[in-house]
PDB file of C-alpha atoms in Angstrom:
ATOM      1  CA  ASN A   1       0.058  -0.121  -0.016  1.00 73.00           C
ATOM      2  CA  ALA A   2       1.192   3.509  -0.757  1.00 81.00           C
ATOM      3  CA  GLY A   3      -0.766   4.921   2.036  1.00 93.00           C
ATOM      4  CA  VAL A   4      -1.550   8.636   1.649  1.00 95.00           C
ATOM      5  CA  THR A   5       0.067  10.403  -1.110  1.00 96.00           C
ATOM      6  CA  GLN A   6       0.099  14.084  -1.755  1.00 97.00           C
ATOM      7  CA  THR A   7       1.220  16.037  -4.978  1.00 97.00           C
ATOM      8  CA  PRO A   8       3.056  18.236  -5.551  1.00 97.00           C
ATOM      9  CA  LYS A   9       5.813  18.204  -2.726  1.00 95.00           C
ATOM     10  CA  PHE A  10       6.621  21.922  -3.237  1.00 96.00           C
ATOM     11  CA  GLN A  11       4.870  24.682  -4.965  1.00 96.00           C
ATOM     12  CA  VAL A  12       5.271  28.780  -5.627  1.00 97.00           C
ATOM     13  CA  LEU A  13       2.463  30.727  -6.363  1.00 97.00           C
ATOM     14  CA  LYS A  14       1.720  34.242  -7.007  1.00 97.00           C
ATOM     15  CA  THR A  15      -0.898  36.331  -5.211  1.00 97.00           C
ATOM     16  CA  GLY A  16      -4.189  35.647  -6.956  1.00 97.00           C
ATOM     17  CA  GLN A  17      -3.355  32.361  -8.675  1.00 97.00           C
ATOM     18  CA  SER A  18      -5.323  29.235  -8.061  1.00 96.00           C
ATOM     19  CA  MET A  19      -4.136  25.759  -7.747  1.00 96.00           C
ATOM     20  CA  THR A  20      -5.216  22.245  -6.482  1.00 97.00           C
ATOM     21  CA  LEU A  21      -3.315  20.189  -3.837  1.00 98.00           C
ATOM     22  CA  GLN A  22      -3.830  16.475  -4.624  1.00 98.00           C
ATOM     23  CA  CYS A  23      -4.393  13.774  -1.915  1.00 98.00           C
ATOM     24  CA  ALA A  24      -5.170  10.030  -2.464  1.00 97.00           C
ATOM     25  CA  GLN A  25      -5.267   7.150  -0.071  1.00 97.00           C
ATOM     26  CA  ASP A  26      -5.405   3.428  -0.975  1.00 95.00           C
ATOM     27  CA  MET A  27      -6.688   2.151   2.484  1.00 93.00           C
ATOM     28  CA  ASN A  28     -10.374   2.441   1.818  1.00 92.00           C
ATOM     29  CA  HIS A  29     -10.757   5.184   4.604  1.00 91.00           C
ATOM     30  CA  GLU A  30     -13.904   6.874   4.931  1.00 89.00           C
ATOM     31  CA  TYR A  31     -12.594   9.888   6.827  1.00 89.00           C
ATOM     32  CA  MET A  32     -10.092  12.177   5.037  1.00 91.00           C
ATOM     33  CA  SER A  33      -9.175  15.801   6.045  1.00 93.00           C
ATOM     34  CA  TRP A  34      -6.761  18.597   5.383  1.00 96.00           C
ATOM     35  CA  TYR A  35      -4.760  20.494   7.839  1.00 95.00           C
ATOM     36  CA  ARG A  36      -2.199  23.563   7.552  1.00 97.00           C
ATOM     37  CA  GLN A  37       0.887  23.723   9.880  1.00 95.00           C
ATOM     38  CA  ASP A  38       2.382  26.907  10.641  1.00 93.00           C
ATOM     39  CA  PRO A  39       5.409  27.319  12.887  1.00 88.00           C
ATOM     40  CA  GLY A  40       4.200  27.627  16.681  1.00 85.00           C
ATOM     41  CA  MET A  41       0.518  26.947  15.618  1.00 87.00           C
ATOM     42  CA  GLY A  42       0.512  23.234  15.421  1.00 89.00           C
ATOM     43  CA  LEU A  43      -2.056  21.653  12.992  1.00 92.00           C
ATOM     44  CA  ARG A  44      -5.162  23.423  12.123  1.00 93.00           C
ATOM     45  CA  LEU A  45      -8.098  21.570  10.306  1.00 92.00           C
ATOM     46  CA  ILE A  46      -9.101  23.083   7.052  1.00 96.00           C
ATOM     47  CA  HIS A  47     -11.935  20.776   5.722  1.00 95.00           C
ATOM     48  CA  TYR A  48     -12.860  17.219   6.287  1.00 91.00           C
ATOM     49  CA  SER A  49     -14.971  14.561   4.765  1.00 90.00           C
ATOM     50  CA  VAL A  50     -16.700  11.501   6.180  1.00 86.00           C
ATOM     51  CA  GLY A  51     -17.090   9.960   2.780  1.00 88.00           C
ATOM     52  CA  ALA A  52     -17.794  10.242  -0.862  1.00 92.00           C
ATOM     53  CA  GLY A  53     -20.147  13.343  -1.623  1.00 94.00           C
ATOM     54  CA  ILE A  54     -19.786  14.645   1.984  1.00 92.00           C
ATOM     55  CA  THR A  55     -17.641  17.537   3.216  1.00 94.00           C
ATOM     56  CA  ASP A  56     -17.555  19.975   6.054  1.00 92.00           C
ATOM     57  CA  GLN A  57     -15.507  22.979   7.218  1.00 93.00           C
ATOM     58  CA  GLY A  58     -12.705  22.654   9.943  1.00 91.00           C
ATOM     59  CA  GLU A  59     -11.344  25.468  12.006  1.00 90.00           C
ATOM     60  CA  VAL A  60      -9.610  27.595   8.992  1.00 95.00           C
ATOM     61  CA  PRO A  61     -11.712  26.969   5.786  1.00 96.00           C
ATOM     62  CA  ASN A  62     -11.777  30.417   4.350  1.00 96.00           C
ATOM     63  CA  GLY A  63      -9.929  30.623   0.826  1.00 96.00           C
ATOM     64  CA  TYR A  64     -10.029  26.899   0.362  1.00 97.00           C
ATOM     65  CA  ASN A  65     -12.440  24.456  -1.208  1.00 97.00           C
ATOM     66  CA  VAL A  66     -12.810  20.723  -1.280  1.00 97.00           C
ATOM     67  CA  SER A  67     -14.959  18.044  -2.957  1.00 96.00           C
ATOM     68  CA  ARG A  68     -14.940  14.222  -2.506  1.00 96.00           C
ATOM     69  CA  SER A  69     -16.164  12.414  -5.515  1.00 96.00           C
ATOM     70  CA  THR A  70     -14.357   9.078  -4.883  1.00 96.00           C
ATOM     71  CA  THR A  71     -13.400   7.419  -1.447  1.00 94.00           C
ATOM     72  CA  GLU A  72      -9.780   7.669  -2.583  1.00 96.00           C
ATOM     73  CA  ASP A  73      -9.295  11.238  -3.585  1.00 97.00           C
ATOM     74  CA  PHE A  74      -9.706  14.400  -1.611  1.00 98.00           C
ATOM     75  CA  PRO A  75      -8.358  17.575  -3.452  1.00 98.00           C
ATOM     76  CA  LEU A  76      -7.669  20.833  -1.908  1.00 98.00           C
ATOM     77  CA  ARG A  77      -8.370  23.949  -4.041  1.00 98.00           C
ATOM     78  CA  LEU A  78      -6.929  27.391  -3.421  1.00 96.00           C
ATOM     79  CA  LEU A  79      -9.389  29.655  -5.136  1.00 92.00           C
ATOM     80  CA  SER A  80      -7.199  32.977  -5.204  1.00 96.00           C
ATOM     81  CA  ALA A  81      -3.925  32.523  -3.420  1.00 96.00           C
ATOM     82  CA  ALA A  82      -2.855  34.909  -0.711  1.00 97.00           C
ATOM     83  CA  PRO A  83       0.722  35.312   1.387  1.00 97.00           C
ATOM     84  CA  SER A  84      -1.284  34.440   4.321  1.00 96.00           C
ATOM     85  CA  GLN A  85      -1.819  31.014   2.753  1.00 97.00           C
ATOM     86  CA  THR A  86       1.960  30.440   2.577  1.00 97.00           C
ATOM     87  CA  SER A  87       2.206  26.961   4.776  1.00 97.00           C
ATOM     88  CA  VAL A  88       2.767  23.151   4.610  1.00 97.00           C
ATOM     89  CA  TYR A  89      -0.318  21.292   4.063  1.00 97.00           C
ATOM     90  CA  PHE A  90      -1.079  17.819   5.172  1.00 96.00           C
ATOM     91  CA  CYS A  91      -3.777  15.493   4.070  1.00 96.00           C
ATOM     92  CA  ALA A  92      -4.718  12.753   6.469  1.00 93.00           C
ATOM     93  CA  SER A  93      -7.124   9.630   6.531  1.00 92.00           C
ATOM     94  CA  SER A  94      -8.648   7.253   8.876  1.00 86.00           C
ATOM     95  CA  TRP A  95     -11.433   4.656   9.507  1.00 80.00           C
ATOM     96  CA  ALA A  96     -13.870   6.879  11.110  1.00 67.00           C
ATOM     97  CA  ILE A  97     -14.318  10.650  11.574  1.00 52.00           C
ATOM     98  CA  GLY A  98     -11.569  12.300  13.623  1.00 47.00           C
ATOM     99  CA  THR A  99     -10.844   9.461  15.756  1.00 48.00           C
ATOM    100  CA  GLY A 100     -14.292   8.416  17.327  1.00 51.00           C
ATOM    101  CA  GLY A 101     -13.551   5.138  18.240  1.00 56.00           C
ATOM    102  CA  GLY A 102      -9.782   5.973  18.750  1.00 63.00           C
ATOM    103  CA  TYR A 103      -8.807   5.232  15.141  1.00 73.00           C
ATOM    104  CA  GLU A 104      -5.487   6.386  14.097  1.00 81.00           C
ATOM    105  CA  GLN A 105      -5.084   9.164  11.391  1.00 86.00           C
ATOM    106  CA  TYR A 106      -2.392   8.543   8.599  1.00 90.00           C
ATOM    107  CA  PHE A 107      -0.689  11.537   7.173  1.00 92.00           C
ATOM    108  CA  GLY A 108       0.608  12.173   3.695  1.00 94.00           C
ATOM    109  CA  PRO A 109       4.195  13.546   3.400  1.00 94.00           C
ATOM    110  CA  GLY A 110       2.963  17.352   3.017  1.00 95.00           C
ATOM    111  CA  THR A 111       2.926  20.013   0.494  1.00 97.00           C
ATOM    112  CA  ARG A 112       5.171  22.851   1.134  1.00 96.00           C
ATOM    113  CA  LEU A 113       3.385  25.992  -0.540  1.00 97.00           C
ATOM    114  CA  THR A 114       4.731  29.426  -0.800  1.00 97.00           C
ATOM    115  CA  VAL A 115       2.630  32.474  -2.093  1.00 97.00           C
ATOM    116  CA  THR A 116       4.583  35.468  -3.110  1.00 96.00           C
TER     117      THR A 116
ATOM    118  CA  ALA B   1     -15.086  21.149  22.617  1.00 74.00           C
ATOM    119  CA  GLN B   2     -11.710  20.043  23.520  1.00 80.00           C
ATOM    120  CA  SER B   3      -8.454  21.727  23.718  1.00 88.00           C
ATOM    121  CA  VAL B   4      -4.762  20.926  24.148  1.00 93.00           C
ATOM    122  CA  THR B   5      -1.803  22.716  25.759  1.00 96.00           C
ATOM    123  CA  GLN B   6       1.630  21.408  25.218  1.00 96.00           C
ATOM    124  CA  LEU B   7       3.638  23.358  28.180  1.00 91.00           C
ATOM    125  CA  ASP B   8       6.962  23.513  26.391  1.00 94.00           C
ATOM    126  CA  SER B   9       7.783  24.589  22.870  1.00 95.00           C
ATOM    127  CA  GLN B  10      11.292  23.480  22.975  1.00 96.00           C
ATOM    128  CA  VAL B  11      12.915  20.780  24.939  1.00 98.00           C
ATOM    129  CA  PRO B  12      16.922  20.376  24.514  1.00 97.00           C
ATOM    130  CA  VAL B  13      18.305  17.346  26.074  1.00 97.00           C
ATOM    131  CA  PHE B  14      21.360  15.525  26.133  1.00 97.00           C
ATOM    132  CA  GLU B  15      21.720  11.920  24.550  1.00 97.00           C
ATOM    133  CA  GLU B  16      20.933   9.041  27.036  1.00 97.00           C
ATOM    134  CA  ALA B  17      19.357  11.320  29.153  1.00 98.00           C
ATOM    135  CA  PRO B  18      15.521  10.955  30.148  1.00 98.00           C
ATOM    136  CA  VAL B  19      12.863  13.389  28.923  1.00 98.00           C
ATOM    137  CA  GLU B  20       9.245  14.292  29.645  1.00 98.00           C
ATOM    138  CA  LEU B  21       7.142  16.200  27.200  1.00 98.00           C
ATOM    139  CA  ARG B  22       4.068  17.655  28.839  1.00 98.00           C
ATOM    140  CA  CYS B  23       0.677  17.735  27.493  1.00 97.00           C
ATOM    141  CA  ASN B  24      -2.525  19.023  29.214  1.00 96.00           C
ATOM    142  CA  TYR B  25      -5.910  18.830  27.926  1.00 94.00           C
ATOM    143  CA  SER B  26      -9.421  20.198  28.727  1.00 89.00           C
ATOM    144  CA  SER B  27     -12.647  18.665  27.863  1.00 81.00           C
ATOM    145  CA  SER B  28     -16.194  18.076  29.127  1.00 75.00           C
ATOM    146  CA  VAL B  29     -16.658  14.680  27.849  1.00 77.00           C
ATOM    147  CA  SER B  30     -14.598  11.566  27.802  1.00 80.00           C
ATOM    148  CA  VAL B  31     -11.584  11.599  25.606  1.00 83.00           C
ATOM    149  CA  TYR B  32      -8.908   9.625  23.562  1.00 87.00           C
ATOM    150  CA  LEU B  33      -5.440  10.911  23.651  1.00 90.00           C
ATOM    151  CA  PHE B  34      -2.673  10.541  21.163  1.00 92.00           C
ATOM    152  CA  TRP B  35       0.891  11.589  20.688  1.00 96.00           C
ATOM    153  CA  TYR B  36       2.300  11.888  17.113  1.00 95.00           C
ATOM    154  CA  VAL B  37       5.986  12.712  16.143  1.00 96.00           C
ATOM    155  CA  GLN B  38       7.150  14.466  13.152  1.00 95.00           C
ATOM    156  CA  TYR B  39      10.480  14.050  11.755  1.00 94.00           C
ATOM    157  CA  PRO B  40      12.060  16.834   9.824  1.00 89.00           C
ATOM    158  CA  ASN B  41      10.266  17.282   6.494  1.00 85.00           C
ATOM    159  CA  GLN B  42       7.954  14.372   7.013  1.00 88.00           C
ATOM    160  CA  GLY B  43       4.484  13.868   7.703  1.00 90.00           C
ATOM    161  CA  LEU B  44       3.184  12.808  11.174  1.00 92.00           C
ATOM    162  CA  GLN B  45       3.091   9.130  12.556  1.00 92.00           C
ATOM    163  CA  LEU B  46       1.291   7.888  15.700  1.00 92.00           C
ATOM    164  CA  LEU B  47       3.784   7.145  18.586  1.00 95.00           C
ATOM    165  CA  LEU B  48       0.955   5.859  20.887  1.00 94.00           C
ATOM    166  CA  LYS B  49      -2.700   6.230  22.061  1.00 90.00           C
ATOM    167  CA  TYR B  50      -4.782   6.061  24.951  1.00 90.00           C
ATOM    168  CA  LEU B  51      -8.465   4.862  24.575  1.00 84.00           C
ATOM    169  CA  SER B  52      -9.237   3.230  27.832  1.00 81.00           C
ATOM    170  CA  GLY B  53      -8.111   0.830  30.334  1.00 82.00           C
ATOM    171  CA  SER B  54      -4.464   1.087  31.859  1.00 85.00           C
ATOM    172  CA  THR B  55      -3.383   4.598  32.218  1.00 89.00           C
ATOM    173  CA  LEU B  56       0.224   3.809  31.194  1.00 95.00           C
ATOM    174  CA  VAL B  57       0.384   3.399  27.654  1.00 95.00           C
ATOM    175  CA  LYS B  58       3.592   2.125  25.701  1.00 96.00           C
ATOM    176  CA  GLY B  59       4.406   3.272  22.318  1.00 94.00           C
ATOM    177  CA  ILE B  60       6.936   2.741  19.411  1.00 93.00           C
ATOM    178  CA  ASN B  61      10.636   3.672  19.784  1.00 92.00           C
ATOM    179  CA  GLY B  62      10.571   3.156  23.534  1.00 96.00           C
ATOM    180  CA  PHE B  63       8.281   5.868  24.466  1.00 97.00           C
ATOM    181  CA  GLU B  64       5.444   5.742  26.982  1.00 97.00           C
ATOM    182  CA  ALA B  65       2.658   8.047  28.309  1.00 97.00           C
ATOM    183  CA  GLU B  66       0.734   8.316  31.482  1.00 96.00           C
ATOM    184  CA  PHE B  67      -2.999   9.342  31.404  1.00 94.00           C
ATOM    185  CA  ASN B  68      -3.963  11.353  34.673  1.00 93.00           C
ATOM    186  CA  LYS B  69      -7.497  12.070  34.532  1.00 90.00           C
ATOM    187  CA  SER B  70      -7.782  14.134  37.823  1.00 91.00           C
ATOM    188  CA  GLN B  71      -5.004  16.319  36.410  1.00 93.00           C
ATOM    189  CA  THR B  72      -6.092  16.218  32.684  1.00 93.00           C
ATOM    190  CA  SER B  73      -2.634  15.386  31.551  1.00 95.00           C
ATOM    191  CA  PHE B  74      -0.964  12.965  29.150  1.00 97.00           C
ATOM    192  CA  HIS B  75       2.961  13.426  29.348  1.00 98.00           C
ATOM    193  CA  LEU B  76       5.069  11.629  27.247  1.00 98.00           C
ATOM    194  CA  ARG B  77       8.290  10.054  28.442  1.00 98.00           C
ATOM    195  CA  LYS B  78      11.396   8.135  27.620  1.00 98.00           C
ATOM    196  CA  PRO B  79      13.973   7.123  29.851  1.00 97.00           C
ATOM    197  CA  SER B  80      17.073   7.331  27.595  1.00 97.00           C
ATOM    198  CA  VAL B  81      16.808   9.413  24.272  1.00 97.00           C
ATOM    199  CA  HIS B  82      18.883   9.090  21.229  1.00 97.00           C
ATOM    200  CA  ILE B  83      20.090  11.510  18.590  1.00 96.00           C
ATOM    201  CA  SER B  84      17.349   9.963  16.075  1.00 96.00           C
ATOM    202  CA  ASP B  85      14.529  11.154  18.567  1.00 97.00           C
ATOM    203  CA  THR B  86      15.232  14.606  17.555  1.00 97.00           C
ATOM    204  CA  ALA B  87      11.829  15.857  16.056  1.00 97.00           C
ATOM    205  CA  GLU B  88       8.426  17.575  16.819  1.00 96.00           C
ATOM    206  CA  TYR B  89       5.936  15.893  19.079  1.00 97.00           C
ATOM    207  CA  PHE B  90       2.333  16.630  18.921  1.00 96.00           C
ATOM    208  CA  CYS B  91      -0.181  15.669  21.591  1.00 96.00           C
ATOM    209  CA  ALA B  92      -3.687  15.436  20.322  1.00 92.00           C
ATOM    210  CA  VAL B  93      -7.220  14.736  21.692  1.00 88.00           C
ATOM    211  CA  SER B  94     -10.400  13.689  20.391  1.00 82.00           C
ATOM    212  CA  GLY B  95     -13.796  13.228  22.423  1.00 74.00           C
ATOM    213  CA  GLN B  96     -15.313   9.731  22.309  1.00 68.00           C
ATOM    214  CA  GLY B  97     -18.307  10.867  20.446  1.00 64.00           C
ATOM    215  CA  GLY B  98     -18.762   9.314  17.009  1.00 54.00           C
ATOM    216  CA  SER B  99     -18.342  12.647  15.500  1.00 57.00           C
ATOM    217  CA  GLU B 100     -15.479  14.114  17.426  1.00 62.00           C
ATOM    218  CA  LYS B 101     -12.546  15.222  15.475  1.00 77.00           C
ATOM    219  CA  LEU B 102      -8.861  15.394  16.370  1.00 84.00           C
ATOM    220  CA  VAL B 103      -7.560  18.589  18.093  1.00 87.00           C
ATOM    221  CA  PHE B 104      -3.795  19.066  18.132  1.00 91.00           C
ATOM    222  CA  GLY B 105      -1.519  20.854  20.431  1.00 94.00           C
ATOM    223  CA  LYS B 106       1.006  23.481  19.064  1.00 94.00           C
ATOM    224  CA  GLY B 107       3.910  20.969  19.191  1.00 95.00           C
ATOM    225  CA  THR B 108       7.074  20.495  21.315  1.00 97.00           C
ATOM    226  CA  LYS B 109      10.310  20.487  19.377  1.00 96.00           C
ATOM    227  CA  LEU B 110      12.803  17.923  21.030  1.00 97.00           C
ATOM    228  CA  THR B 111      16.462  18.249  20.144  1.00 97.00           C
ATOM    229  CA  VAL B 112      18.936  15.627  21.338  1.00 97.00           C
ATOM    230  CA  ASN B 113      22.409  16.767  21.566  1.00 96.00           C
ATOM    231  CA  PRO B 114      25.555  14.623  21.584  1.00 95.00           C
TER     232      PRO B 114
END
């Protein structure tokens, strides 16, 4: 199993550009989520999905869009990039929402995004 | 809602010394507790978790943590650290309800010096 994969690994955008961060998992997990990691802030939840066709907002959703058309894929779209979105983005998946049931979240390797 | 406080943002120690990384949480419901580790330029991986039962939980790489309900703490310990333990460590909490999401602390950067 590849686990959770993310592409690209690095990306530089200009302010106002849009892009999609890709995330895929091959573990048949129902729950997938996107976090951003900033120095001294820990991980903050952007959006999450409890299954195909179902998504919801996390703590910091503004400026981001998601959809979940298949169990495997959960792309994150930046609609109009801003310097405040410079961050490292992690996708994660697990058997159940959050960890209700105490399920482990599996993380991808991250995408390092810089917006100039 | 749950919240997590990691009391130290940075912890420097010498190789073979013991270490304790502190984590306190607040919650109005019963919780599950987790420690994740992030090595440089990598994603997070699970070190250990507390679901129920014994309050002393053993994880990978010789780490262990003790759940203390009265003090709402879940401190991580290792009796003798190695250079390879240099990483950032995150404590996380989730309520035991089926729809509870995971909330992370801000992280503790452990640096093991020779």
